[in-house]
Amino acid sequence: MQDRMPFAMADHREPDDPGVGTITRTRARTMRPPLYKVLLLNDDFTPMEFVVHVLERFFGLGHAQAFEIMLTVHQKGIAVVGVFSHEIAETKVMQVMDFSRRHEHPLQCTMEKE
């Protein structure tokens, strides 16, 4: 029985010979999914306390951090509340919008690709 050599070594031709091929392997690179910013928009009707409550309830923020973000929304008109995968961002936007409507507030929440 003959010992078998690996494919690349079994060919005894010179490397410059056009009949010699190179075996290449490609690796599949796993790409991270894109992230999305969840944004809260200012309005003139939603009470500040309600915005703080929304930030605490749906984004798990502490009172001080929620208050700070609420002030940013109030002063600048918009603030990033968090960055999430598409599904999580979409869910948070829907939760905030639904909760706001049920409490008859016009608070707007949206998302955009980071």
mmCIF file with all atom_site columns, C-alpha atoms in Angstrom:
data_model
loop_
_atom_site.group_PDB
_atom_site.id
_atom_site.type_symbol
_atom_site.label_atom_id
_atom_site.label_alt_id
_atom_site.label_comp_id
_atom_site.label_asym_id
_atom_site.label_entity_id
_atom_site.label_seq_id
_atom_site.pdbx_PDB_ins_code
_atom_site.Cartn_x
_atom_site.Cartn_y
_atom_site.Cartn_z
_atom_site.occupancy
_atom_site.B_iso_or_equiv
_atom_site.pdbx_formal_charge
_atom_site.auth_seq_id
_atom_site.auth_comp_id
_atom_site.auth_asym_id
_atom_site.auth_atom_id
_atom_site.pdbx_PDB_model_num
ATOM 1   C CA . MET A 1 1   ? 0.000   0.000  0.000   1.00 0.00 ? 1   MET A CA 1
ATOM 2   C CA . GLN A 1 2   ? 1.203   3.456  -0.819  1.00 0.00 ? 2   GLN A CA 1
ATOM 3   C CA . ASP A 1 3   ? 1.172   6.266  1.658   1.00 0.00 ? 3   ASP A CA 1
ATOM 4   C CA . ARG A 1 4   ? -1.171  9.004  0.466   1.00 0.00 ? 4   ARG A CA 1
ATOM 5   C CA . MET A 1 5   ? 0.131   12.545 0.436   1.00 0.00 ? 5   MET A CA 1
ATOM 6   C CA . PRO A 1 6   ? -1.999  15.616 0.926   1.00 0.00 ? 6   PRO A CA 1
ATOM 7   C CA . PHE A 1 7   ? -3.435  16.966 -2.326  1.00 0.00 ? 7   PHE A CA 1
ATOM 8   C CA . ALA A 1 8   ? -1.107  19.950 -2.571  1.00 0.00 ? 8   ALA A CA 1
ATOM 9   C CA . MET A 1 9   ? 1.971   17.758 -2.132  1.00 0.00 ? 9   MET A CA 1
ATOM 10  C CA . ALA A 1 10  ? 0.876   14.905 -4.436  1.00 0.00 ? 10  ALA A CA 1
ATOM 11  C CA . ASP A 1 11  ? 1.608   16.949 -7.554  1.00 0.00 ? 11  ASP A CA 1
ATOM 12  C CA . HIS A 1 12  ? 5.350   16.811 -8.332  1.00 0.00 ? 12  HIS A CA 1
ATOM 13  C CA . ARG A 1 13  ? 5.337   19.654 -10.881 1.00 0.00 ? 13  ARG A CA 1
ATOM 14  C CA . GLU A 1 14  ? 7.281   22.843 -10.432 1.00 0.00 ? 14  GLU A CA 1
ATOM 15  C CA . PRO A 1 15  ? 5.425   25.814 -8.896  1.00 0.00 ? 15  PRO A CA 1
ATOM 16  C CA . ASP A 1 16  ? 5.860   27.873 -12.099 1.00 0.00 ? 16  ASP A CA 1
ATOM 17  C CA . ASP A 1 17  ? 4.129   25.174 -14.146 1.00 0.00 ? 17  ASP A CA 1
ATOM 18  C CA . PRO A 1 18  ? 0.740   26.550 -15.317 1.00 0.00 ? 18  PRO A CA 1
ATOM 19  C CA . GLY A 1 19  ? -0.844  23.199 -14.477 1.00 0.00 ? 19  GLY A CA 1
ATOM 20  C CA . VAL A 1 20  ? -0.311  23.712 -10.756 1.00 0.00 ? 20  VAL A CA 1
ATOM 21  C CA . GLY A 1 21  ? -3.277  25.178 -8.892  1.00 0.00 ? 21  GLY A CA 1
ATOM 22  C CA . THR A 1 22  ? -3.491  26.792 -5.525  1.00 0.00 ? 22  THR A CA 1
ATOM 23  C CA . ILE A 1 23  ? -6.103  25.746 -3.043  1.00 0.00 ? 23  ILE A CA 1
ATOM 24  C CA . THR A 1 24  ? -7.566  28.667 -1.154  1.00 0.00 ? 24  THR A CA 1
ATOM 25  C CA . ARG A 1 25  ? -10.088 28.624 1.602   1.00 0.00 ? 25  ARG A CA 1
ATOM 26  C CA . THR A 1 26  ? -12.473 31.439 2.256   1.00 0.00 ? 26  THR A CA 1
ATOM 27  C CA . ARG A 1 27  ? -13.751 32.079 5.716   1.00 0.00 ? 27  ARG A CA 1
ATOM 28  C CA . ALA A 1 28  ? -17.226 33.299 6.266   1.00 0.00 ? 28  ALA A CA 1
ATOM 29  C CA . ARG A 1 29  ? -17.112 36.394 8.416   1.00 0.00 ? 29  ARG A CA 1
ATOM 30  C CA . THR A 1 30  ? -20.001 36.909 10.733  1.00 0.00 ? 30  THR A CA 1
ATOM 31  C CA . MET A 1 31  ? -21.113 40.504 10.659  1.00 0.00 ? 31  MET A CA 1
ATOM 32  C CA . ARG A 1 32  ? -22.698 42.141 13.656  1.00 0.00 ? 32  ARG A CA 1
ATOM 33  C CA . PRO A 1 33  ? -26.254 43.262 13.029  1.00 0.00 ? 33  PRO A CA 1
ATOM 34  C CA . PRO A 1 34  ? -26.699 47.006 12.670  1.00 0.00 ? 34  PRO A CA 1
ATOM 35  C CA . LEU A 1 35  ? -27.700 48.916 15.772  1.00 0.00 ? 35  LEU A CA 1
ATOM 36  C CA . TYR A 1 36  ? -30.485 51.441 16.072  1.00 0.00 ? 36  TYR A CA 1
ATOM 37  C CA . LYS A 1 37  ? -30.788 54.561 18.213  1.00 0.00 ? 37  LYS A CA 1
ATOM 38  C CA . VAL A 1 38  ? -34.073 55.031 20.050  1.00 0.00 ? 38  VAL A CA 1
ATOM 39  C CA . LEU A 1 39  ? -34.958 58.721 20.179  1.00 0.00 ? 39  LEU A CA 1
ATOM 40  C CA . LEU A 1 40  ? -37.412 60.629 22.313  1.00 0.00 ? 40  LEU A CA 1
ATOM 41  C CA . LEU A 1 41  ? -38.847 63.854 20.890  1.00 0.00 ? 41  LEU A CA 1
ATOM 42  C CA . ASN A 1 42  ? -40.024 66.898 22.796  1.00 0.00 ? 42  ASN A CA 1
ATOM 43  C CA . ASP A 1 43  ? -43.573 68.192 22.724  1.00 0.00 ? 43  ASP A CA 1
ATOM 44  C CA . ASP A 1 44  ? -45.324 70.968 24.617  1.00 0.00 ? 44  ASP A CA 1
ATOM 45  C CA . PHE A 1 45  ? -47.979 68.791 26.252  1.00 0.00 ? 45  PHE A CA 1
ATOM 46  C CA . THR A 1 46  ? -46.458 65.656 27.825  1.00 0.00 ? 46  THR A CA 1
ATOM 47  C CA . PRO A 1 47  ? -45.618 66.269 31.497  1.00 0.00 ? 47  PRO A CA 1
ATOM 48  C CA . MET A 1 48  ? -41.970 65.963 32.430  1.00 0.00 ? 48  MET A CA 1
ATOM 49  C CA . GLU A 1 49  ? -42.824 63.497 35.208  1.00 0.00 ? 49  GLU A CA 1
ATOM 50  C CA . PHE A 1 50  ? -44.458 61.206 32.654  1.00 0.00 ? 50  PHE A CA 1
ATOM 51  C CA . VAL A 1 51  ? -41.328 61.253 30.456  1.00 0.00 ? 51  VAL A CA 1
ATOM 52  C CA . VAL A 1 52  ? -39.170 60.373 33.468  1.00 0.00 ? 52  VAL A CA 1
ATOM 53  C CA . HIS A 1 53  ? -41.549 57.511 34.292  1.00 0.00 ? 53  HIS A CA 1
ATOM 54  C CA . VAL A 1 54  ? -41.351 56.198 30.697  1.00 0.00 ? 54  VAL A CA 1
ATOM 55  C CA . LEU A 1 55  ? -37.548 56.290 30.772  1.00 0.00 ? 55  LEU A CA 1
ATOM 56  C CA . GLU A 1 56  ? -37.426 54.434 34.070  1.00 0.00 ? 56  GLU A CA 1
ATOM 57  C CA . ARG A 1 57  ? -40.048 51.851 33.103  1.00 0.00 ? 57  ARG A CA 1
ATOM 58  C CA . PHE A 1 58  ? -39.094 50.982 29.511  1.00 0.00 ? 58  PHE A CA 1
ATOM 59  C CA . PHE A 1 59  ? -35.377 51.716 29.487  1.00 0.00 ? 59  PHE A CA 1
ATOM 60  C CA . GLY A 1 60  ? -34.428 50.659 33.011  1.00 0.00 ? 60  GLY A CA 1
ATOM 61  C CA . LEU A 1 61  ? -32.845 53.986 33.861  1.00 0.00 ? 61  LEU A CA 1
ATOM 62  C CA . GLY A 1 62  ? -32.377 55.256 37.376  1.00 0.00 ? 62  GLY A CA 1
ATOM 63  C CA . HIS A 1 63  ? -34.311 58.349 38.420  1.00 0.00 ? 63  HIS A CA 1
ATOM 64  C CA . ALA A 1 64  ? -31.324 60.722 38.129  1.00 0.00 ? 64  ALA A CA 1
ATOM 65  C CA . GLN A 1 65  ? -30.354 59.483 34.652  1.00 0.00 ? 65  GLN A CA 1
ATOM 66  C CA . ALA A 1 66  ? -33.984 59.515 33.472  1.00 0.00 ? 66  ALA A CA 1
ATOM 67  C CA . PHE A 1 67  ? -34.364 63.075 34.755  1.00 0.00 ? 67  PHE A CA 1
ATOM 68  C CA . GLU A 1 68  ? -31.186 64.144 32.936  1.00 0.00 ? 68  GLU A CA 1
ATOM 69  C CA . ILE A 1 69  ? -32.353 62.655 29.624  1.00 0.00 ? 69  ILE A CA 1
ATOM 70  C CA . MET A 1 70  ? -35.793 64.238 30.068  1.00 0.00 ? 70  MET A CA 1
ATOM 71  C CA . LEU A 1 71  ? -34.105 67.639 30.485  1.00 0.00 ? 71  LEU A CA 1
ATOM 72  C CA . THR A 1 72  ? -32.041 67.031 27.334  1.00 0.00 ? 72  THR A CA 1
ATOM 73  C CA . VAL A 1 73  ? -35.222 66.219 25.399  1.00 0.00 ? 73  VAL A CA 1
ATOM 74  C CA . HIS A 1 74  ? -36.889 69.326 26.820  1.00 0.00 ? 74  HIS A CA 1
ATOM 75  C CA . GLN A 1 75  ? -33.963 71.657 26.051  1.00 0.00 ? 75  GLN A CA 1
ATOM 76  C CA . LYS A 1 76  ? -32.690 70.254 22.749  1.00 0.00 ? 76  LYS A CA 1
ATOM 77  C CA . GLY A 1 77  ? -35.927 68.839 21.356  1.00 0.00 ? 77  GLY A CA 1
ATOM 78  C CA . ILE A 1 78  ? -34.579 65.289 21.002  1.00 0.00 ? 78  ILE A CA 1
ATOM 79  C CA . ALA A 1 79  ? -32.346 62.822 22.828  1.00 0.00 ? 79  ALA A CA 1
ATOM 80  C CA . VAL A 1 80  ? -30.968 59.341 22.280  1.00 0.00 ? 80  VAL A CA 1
ATOM 81  C CA . VAL A 1 81  ? -32.427 57.074 24.941  1.00 0.00 ? 81  VAL A CA 1
ATOM 82  C CA . GLY A 1 82  ? -30.489 53.942 24.020  1.00 0.00 ? 82  GLY A CA 1
ATOM 83  C CA . VAL A 1 83  ? -28.914 51.897 21.243  1.00 0.00 ? 83  VAL A CA 1
ATOM 84  C CA . PHE A 1 84  ? -30.298 48.445 20.504  1.00 0.00 ? 84  PHE A CA 1
ATOM 85  C CA . SER A 1 85  ? -30.680 45.743 17.865  1.00 0.00 ? 85  SER A CA 1
ATOM 86  C CA . HIS A 1 86  ? -33.490 46.392 15.372  1.00 0.00 ? 86  HIS A CA 1
ATOM 87  C CA . GLU A 1 87  ? -36.014 44.120 17.096  1.00 0.00 ? 87  GLU A CA 1
ATOM 88  C CA . ILE A 1 88  ? -35.409 45.511 20.563  1.00 0.00 ? 88  ILE A CA 1
ATOM 89  C CA . ALA A 1 89  ? -35.439 49.124 19.359  1.00 0.00 ? 89  ALA A CA 1
ATOM 90  C CA . GLU A 1 90  ? -38.677 48.524 17.470  1.00 0.00 ? 90  GLU A CA 1
ATOM 91  C CA . THR A 1 91  ? -40.270 46.924 20.530  1.00 0.00 ? 91  THR A CA 1
ATOM 92  C CA . LYS A 1 92  ? -39.246 49.796 22.806  1.00 0.00 ? 92  LYS A CA 1
ATOM 93  C CA . VAL A 1 93  ? -40.623 52.381 20.364  1.00 0.00 ? 93  VAL A CA 1
ATOM 94  C CA . MET A 1 94  ? -43.946 50.527 20.189  1.00 0.00 ? 94  MET A CA 1
ATOM 95  C CA . GLN A 1 95  ? -44.119 50.158 23.992  1.00 0.00 ? 95  GLN A CA 1
ATOM 96  C CA . VAL A 1 96  ? -43.476 53.866 24.573  1.00 0.00 ? 96  VAL A CA 1
ATOM 97  C CA . MET A 1 97  ? -45.930 54.960 21.887  1.00 0.00 ? 97  MET A CA 1
ATOM 98  C CA . ASP A 1 98  ? -48.664 52.605 23.118  1.00 0.00 ? 98  ASP A CA 1
ATOM 99  C CA . PHE A 1 99  ? -48.152 53.574 26.763  1.00 0.00 ? 99  PHE A CA 1
ATOM 100 C CA . SER A 1 100 ? -48.226 57.286 25.866  1.00 0.00 ? 100 SER A CA 1
ATOM 101 C CA . ARG A 1 101 ? -51.438 56.938 23.856  1.00 0.00 ? 101 ARG A CA 1
ATOM 102 C CA . ARG A 1 102 ? -53.142 54.951 26.613  1.00 0.00 ? 102 ARG A CA 1
ATOM 103 C CA . HIS A 1 103 ? -52.330 57.827 28.974  1.00 0.00 ? 103 HIS A CA 1
ATOM 104 C CA . GLU A 1 104 ? -53.442 60.388 26.372  1.00 0.00 ? 104 GLU A CA 1
ATOM 105 C CA . HIS A 1 105 ? -50.029 61.993 25.876  1.00 0.00 ? 105 HIS A CA 1
ATOM 106 C CA . PRO A 1 106 ? -48.579 62.913 22.464  1.00 0.00 ? 106 PRO A CA 1
ATOM 107 C CA . LEU A 1 107 ? -45.043 61.796 23.382  1.00 0.00 ? 107 LEU A CA 1
ATOM 108 C CA . GLN A 1 108 ? -43.147 60.677 20.262  1.00 0.00 ? 108 GLN A CA 1
ATOM 109 C CA . CYS A 1 109 ? -40.532 57.961 20.182  1.00 0.00 ? 109 CYS A CA 1
ATOM 110 C CA . THR A 1 110 ? -38.703 56.864 17.062  1.00 0.00 ? 110 THR A CA 1
ATOM 111 C CA . MET A 1 111 ? -35.655 54.929 15.932  1.00 0.00 ? 111 MET A CA 1
ATOM 112 C CA . GLU A 1 112 ? -32.926 55.380 13.350  1.00 0.00 ? 112 GLU A CA 1
ATOM 113 C CA . LYS A 1 113 ? -29.947 53.377 12.199  1.00 0.00 ? 113 LYS A CA 1
ATOM 114 C CA . GLU A 1 114 ? -26.784 54.208 14.113  1.00 0.00 ? 114 GLU A CA 1
#
